[in-house]
PDB file of C-alpha atoms in Angstrom:
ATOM      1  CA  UNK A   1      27.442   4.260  -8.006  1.00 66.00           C
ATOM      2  CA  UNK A   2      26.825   7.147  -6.161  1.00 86.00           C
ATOM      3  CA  UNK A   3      28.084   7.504  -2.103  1.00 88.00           C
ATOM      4  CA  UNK A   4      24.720   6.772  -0.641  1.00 88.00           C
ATOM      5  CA  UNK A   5      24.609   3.297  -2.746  1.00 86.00           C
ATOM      6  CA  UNK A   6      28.228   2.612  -1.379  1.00 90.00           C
ATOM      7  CA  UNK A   7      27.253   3.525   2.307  1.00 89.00           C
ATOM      8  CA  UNK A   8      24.263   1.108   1.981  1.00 85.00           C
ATOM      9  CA  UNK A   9      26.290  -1.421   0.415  1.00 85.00           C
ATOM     10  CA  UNK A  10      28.641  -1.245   2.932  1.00 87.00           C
ATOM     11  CA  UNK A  11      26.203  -1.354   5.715  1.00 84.00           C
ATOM     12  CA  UNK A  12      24.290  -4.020   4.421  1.00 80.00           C
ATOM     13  CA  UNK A  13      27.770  -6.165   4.184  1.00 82.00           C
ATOM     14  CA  UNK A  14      28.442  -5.074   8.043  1.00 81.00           C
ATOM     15  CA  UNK A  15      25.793  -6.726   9.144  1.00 76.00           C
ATOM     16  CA  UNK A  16      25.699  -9.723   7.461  1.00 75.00           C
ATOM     17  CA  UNK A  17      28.839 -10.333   7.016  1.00 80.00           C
ATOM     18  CA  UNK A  18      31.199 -12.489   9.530  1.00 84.00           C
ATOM     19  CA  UNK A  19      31.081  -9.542  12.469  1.00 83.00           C
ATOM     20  CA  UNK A  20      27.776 -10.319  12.618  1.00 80.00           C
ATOM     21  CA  UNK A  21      28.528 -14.313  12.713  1.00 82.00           C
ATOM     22  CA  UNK A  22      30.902 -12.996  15.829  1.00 87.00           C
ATOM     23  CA  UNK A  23      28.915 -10.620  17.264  1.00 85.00           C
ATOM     24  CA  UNK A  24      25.671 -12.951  17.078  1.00 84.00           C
ATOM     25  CA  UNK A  25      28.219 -16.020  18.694  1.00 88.00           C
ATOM     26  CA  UNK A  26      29.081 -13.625  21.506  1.00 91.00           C
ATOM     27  CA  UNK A  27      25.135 -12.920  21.961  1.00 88.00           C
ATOM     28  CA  UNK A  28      24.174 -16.811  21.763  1.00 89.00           C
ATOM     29  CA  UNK A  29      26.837 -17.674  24.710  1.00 92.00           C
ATOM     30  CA  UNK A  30      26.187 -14.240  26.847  1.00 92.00           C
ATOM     31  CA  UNK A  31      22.051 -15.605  26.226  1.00 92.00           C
ATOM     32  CA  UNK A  32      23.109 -18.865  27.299  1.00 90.00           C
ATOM     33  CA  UNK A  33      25.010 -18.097  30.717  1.00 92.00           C
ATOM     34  CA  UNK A  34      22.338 -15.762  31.767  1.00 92.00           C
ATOM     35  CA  UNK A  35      19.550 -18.503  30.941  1.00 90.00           C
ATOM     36  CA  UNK A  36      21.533 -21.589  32.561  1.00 90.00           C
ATOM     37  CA  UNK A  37      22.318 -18.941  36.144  1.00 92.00           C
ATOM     38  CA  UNK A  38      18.455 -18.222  35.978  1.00 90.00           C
ATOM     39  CA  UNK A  39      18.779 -14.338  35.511  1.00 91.00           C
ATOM     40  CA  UNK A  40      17.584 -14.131  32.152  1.00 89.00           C
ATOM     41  CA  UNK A  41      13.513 -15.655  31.290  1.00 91.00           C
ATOM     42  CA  UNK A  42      13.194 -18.322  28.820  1.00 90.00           C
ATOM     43  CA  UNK A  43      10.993 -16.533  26.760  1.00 92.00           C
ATOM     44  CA  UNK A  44      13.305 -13.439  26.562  1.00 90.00           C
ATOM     45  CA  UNK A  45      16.147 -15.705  25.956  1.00 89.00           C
ATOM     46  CA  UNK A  46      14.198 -17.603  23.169  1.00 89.00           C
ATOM     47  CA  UNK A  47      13.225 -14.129  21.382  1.00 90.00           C
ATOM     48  CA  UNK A  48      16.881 -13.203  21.087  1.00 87.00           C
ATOM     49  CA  UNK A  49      18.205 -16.136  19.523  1.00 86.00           C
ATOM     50  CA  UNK A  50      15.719 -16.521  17.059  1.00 90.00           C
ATOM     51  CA  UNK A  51      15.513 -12.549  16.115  1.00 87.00           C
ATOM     52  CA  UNK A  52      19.961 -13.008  15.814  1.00 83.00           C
ATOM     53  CA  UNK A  53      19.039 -16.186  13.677  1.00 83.00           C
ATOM     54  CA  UNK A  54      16.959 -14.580  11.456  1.00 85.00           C
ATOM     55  CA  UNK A  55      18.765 -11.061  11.318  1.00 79.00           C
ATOM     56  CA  UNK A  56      21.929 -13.714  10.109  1.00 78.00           C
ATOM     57  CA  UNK A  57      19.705 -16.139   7.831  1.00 81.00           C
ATOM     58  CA  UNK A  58      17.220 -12.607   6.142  1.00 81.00           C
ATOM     59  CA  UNK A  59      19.196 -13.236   2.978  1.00 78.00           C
ATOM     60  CA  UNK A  60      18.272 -16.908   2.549  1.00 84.00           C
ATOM     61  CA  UNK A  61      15.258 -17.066   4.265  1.00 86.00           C
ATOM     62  CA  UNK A  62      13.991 -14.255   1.465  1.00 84.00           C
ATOM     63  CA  UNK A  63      15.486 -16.059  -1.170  1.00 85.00           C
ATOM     64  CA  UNK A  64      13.711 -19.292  -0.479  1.00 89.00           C
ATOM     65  CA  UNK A  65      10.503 -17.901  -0.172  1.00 87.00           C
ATOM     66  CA  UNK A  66      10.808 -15.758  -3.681  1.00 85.00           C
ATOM     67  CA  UNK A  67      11.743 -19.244  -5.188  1.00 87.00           C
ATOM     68  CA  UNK A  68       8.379 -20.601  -3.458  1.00 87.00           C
ATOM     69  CA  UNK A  69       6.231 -18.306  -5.011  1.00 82.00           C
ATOM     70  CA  UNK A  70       5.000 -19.421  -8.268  1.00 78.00           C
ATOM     71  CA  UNK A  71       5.194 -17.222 -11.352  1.00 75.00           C
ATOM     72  CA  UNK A  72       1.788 -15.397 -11.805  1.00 71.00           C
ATOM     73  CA  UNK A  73       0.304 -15.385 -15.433  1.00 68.00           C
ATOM     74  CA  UNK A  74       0.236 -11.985 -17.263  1.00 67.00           C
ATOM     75  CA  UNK A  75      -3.835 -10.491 -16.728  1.00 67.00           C
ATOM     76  CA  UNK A  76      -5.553 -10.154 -19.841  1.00 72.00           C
ATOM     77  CA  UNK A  77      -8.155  -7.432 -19.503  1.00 72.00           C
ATOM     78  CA  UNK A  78     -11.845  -8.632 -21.361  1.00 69.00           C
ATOM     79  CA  UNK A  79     -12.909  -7.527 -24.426  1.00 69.00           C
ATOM     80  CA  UNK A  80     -15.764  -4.640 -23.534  1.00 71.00           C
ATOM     81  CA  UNK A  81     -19.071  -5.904 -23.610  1.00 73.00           C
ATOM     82  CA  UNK A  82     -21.359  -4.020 -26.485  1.00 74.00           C
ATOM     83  CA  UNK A  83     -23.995  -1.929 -24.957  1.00 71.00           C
ATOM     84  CA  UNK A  84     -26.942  -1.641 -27.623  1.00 72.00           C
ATOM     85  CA  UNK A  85     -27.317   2.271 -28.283  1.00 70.00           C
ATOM     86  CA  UNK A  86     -31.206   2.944 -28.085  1.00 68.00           C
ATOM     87  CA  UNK A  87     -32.651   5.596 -30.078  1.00 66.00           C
ATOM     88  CA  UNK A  88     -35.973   5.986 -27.960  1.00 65.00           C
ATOM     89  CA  UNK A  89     -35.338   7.827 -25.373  1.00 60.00           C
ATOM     90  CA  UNK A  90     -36.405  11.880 -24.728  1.00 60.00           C
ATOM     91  CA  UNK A  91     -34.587  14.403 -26.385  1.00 58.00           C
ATOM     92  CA  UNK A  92     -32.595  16.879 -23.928  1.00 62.00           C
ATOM     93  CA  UNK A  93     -32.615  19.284 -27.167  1.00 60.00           C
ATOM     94  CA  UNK A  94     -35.318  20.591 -29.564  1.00 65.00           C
ATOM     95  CA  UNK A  95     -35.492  19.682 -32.656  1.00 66.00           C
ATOM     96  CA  UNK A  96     -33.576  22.901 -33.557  1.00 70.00           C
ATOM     97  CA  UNK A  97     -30.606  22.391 -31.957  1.00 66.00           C
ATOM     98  CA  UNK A  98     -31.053  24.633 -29.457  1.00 71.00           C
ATOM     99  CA  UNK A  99     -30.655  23.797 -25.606  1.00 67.00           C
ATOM    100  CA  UNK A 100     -33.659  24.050 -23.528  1.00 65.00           C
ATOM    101  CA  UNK A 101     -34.245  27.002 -20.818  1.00 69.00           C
ATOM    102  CA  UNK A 102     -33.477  26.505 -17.725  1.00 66.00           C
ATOM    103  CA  UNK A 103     -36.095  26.096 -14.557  1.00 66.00           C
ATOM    104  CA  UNK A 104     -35.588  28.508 -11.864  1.00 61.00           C
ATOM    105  CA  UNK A 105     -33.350  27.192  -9.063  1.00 61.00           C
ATOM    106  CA  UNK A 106     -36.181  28.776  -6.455  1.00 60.00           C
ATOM    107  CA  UNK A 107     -39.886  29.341  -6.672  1.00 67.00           C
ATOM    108  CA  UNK A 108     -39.555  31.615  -3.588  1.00 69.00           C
ATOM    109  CA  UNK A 109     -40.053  35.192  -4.580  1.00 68.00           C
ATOM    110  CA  UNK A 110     -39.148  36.604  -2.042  1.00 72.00           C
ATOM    111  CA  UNK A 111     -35.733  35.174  -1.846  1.00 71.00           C
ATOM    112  CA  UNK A 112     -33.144  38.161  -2.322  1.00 71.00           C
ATOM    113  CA  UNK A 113     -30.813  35.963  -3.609  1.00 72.00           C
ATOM    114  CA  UNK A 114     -32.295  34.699  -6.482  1.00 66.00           C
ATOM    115  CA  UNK A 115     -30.661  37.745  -8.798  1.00 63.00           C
ATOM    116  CA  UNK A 116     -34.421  38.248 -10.133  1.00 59.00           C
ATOM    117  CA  UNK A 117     -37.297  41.134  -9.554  1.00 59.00           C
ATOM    118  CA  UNK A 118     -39.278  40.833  -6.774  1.00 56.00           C
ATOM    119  CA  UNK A 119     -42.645  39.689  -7.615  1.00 57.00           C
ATOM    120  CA  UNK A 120     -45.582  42.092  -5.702  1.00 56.00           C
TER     121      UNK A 120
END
């Protein structure tokens, strides 16, 4: 495993490991003091102990809902429908083989971009 795995690995087991359970104990009681002196809202108090509860619970609360989700069938792609080929429609070639001219791009003559002779 390279360093950047074992840095991640390492971070991931500081904080979920038990300094977080302290850390996230000191947070509960320092919420609860402020909320019971009426310095801290209930809402704001509320947010933090749910956001520490799930920060501590992420690993089992992902793991139950993988273990939810039922197993998807593999997708079979359809057969391809048969288009009938039809043999009646006009012929961008003559019968030779040869591809047809080409139309002018402009019927202006006096258009000096046209790469042809003026027409007097």
């Amino acid at each position: 495993m390279n360093s950047v795995g074992q840095a991640v690995d390492w971070l991931v087991a500081l904080i979920s490991g038990p300094l977080a359970g302290v850390l996230l104990t000191l947070a509960i009681a320092f919420v609860a003091f402020e909320l019971l002196s009426g310095r801290m809202a209930m809402r704001r108090g509320l947010s933090v102990l749910i956001g520490g509860f799930i920060l501590v619970g992420a690993f089992d609360i992902a793991q139950t809902l993988i273990s939810v989700i039922p197993e998807r069938p593999t997708l079979r792609t359809p057969p391809a429908a048969t288009v009938p080929i039809r043999d009646d429609y006009p012929r961008t070639f003559s019968p030779d083989g040869a591809p047809p001219k080409p139309e002018p791009a402009h019927n202006n003559p006096f258009d000096p971009y046209a790469g042809g002779q003026p027409v007097n």
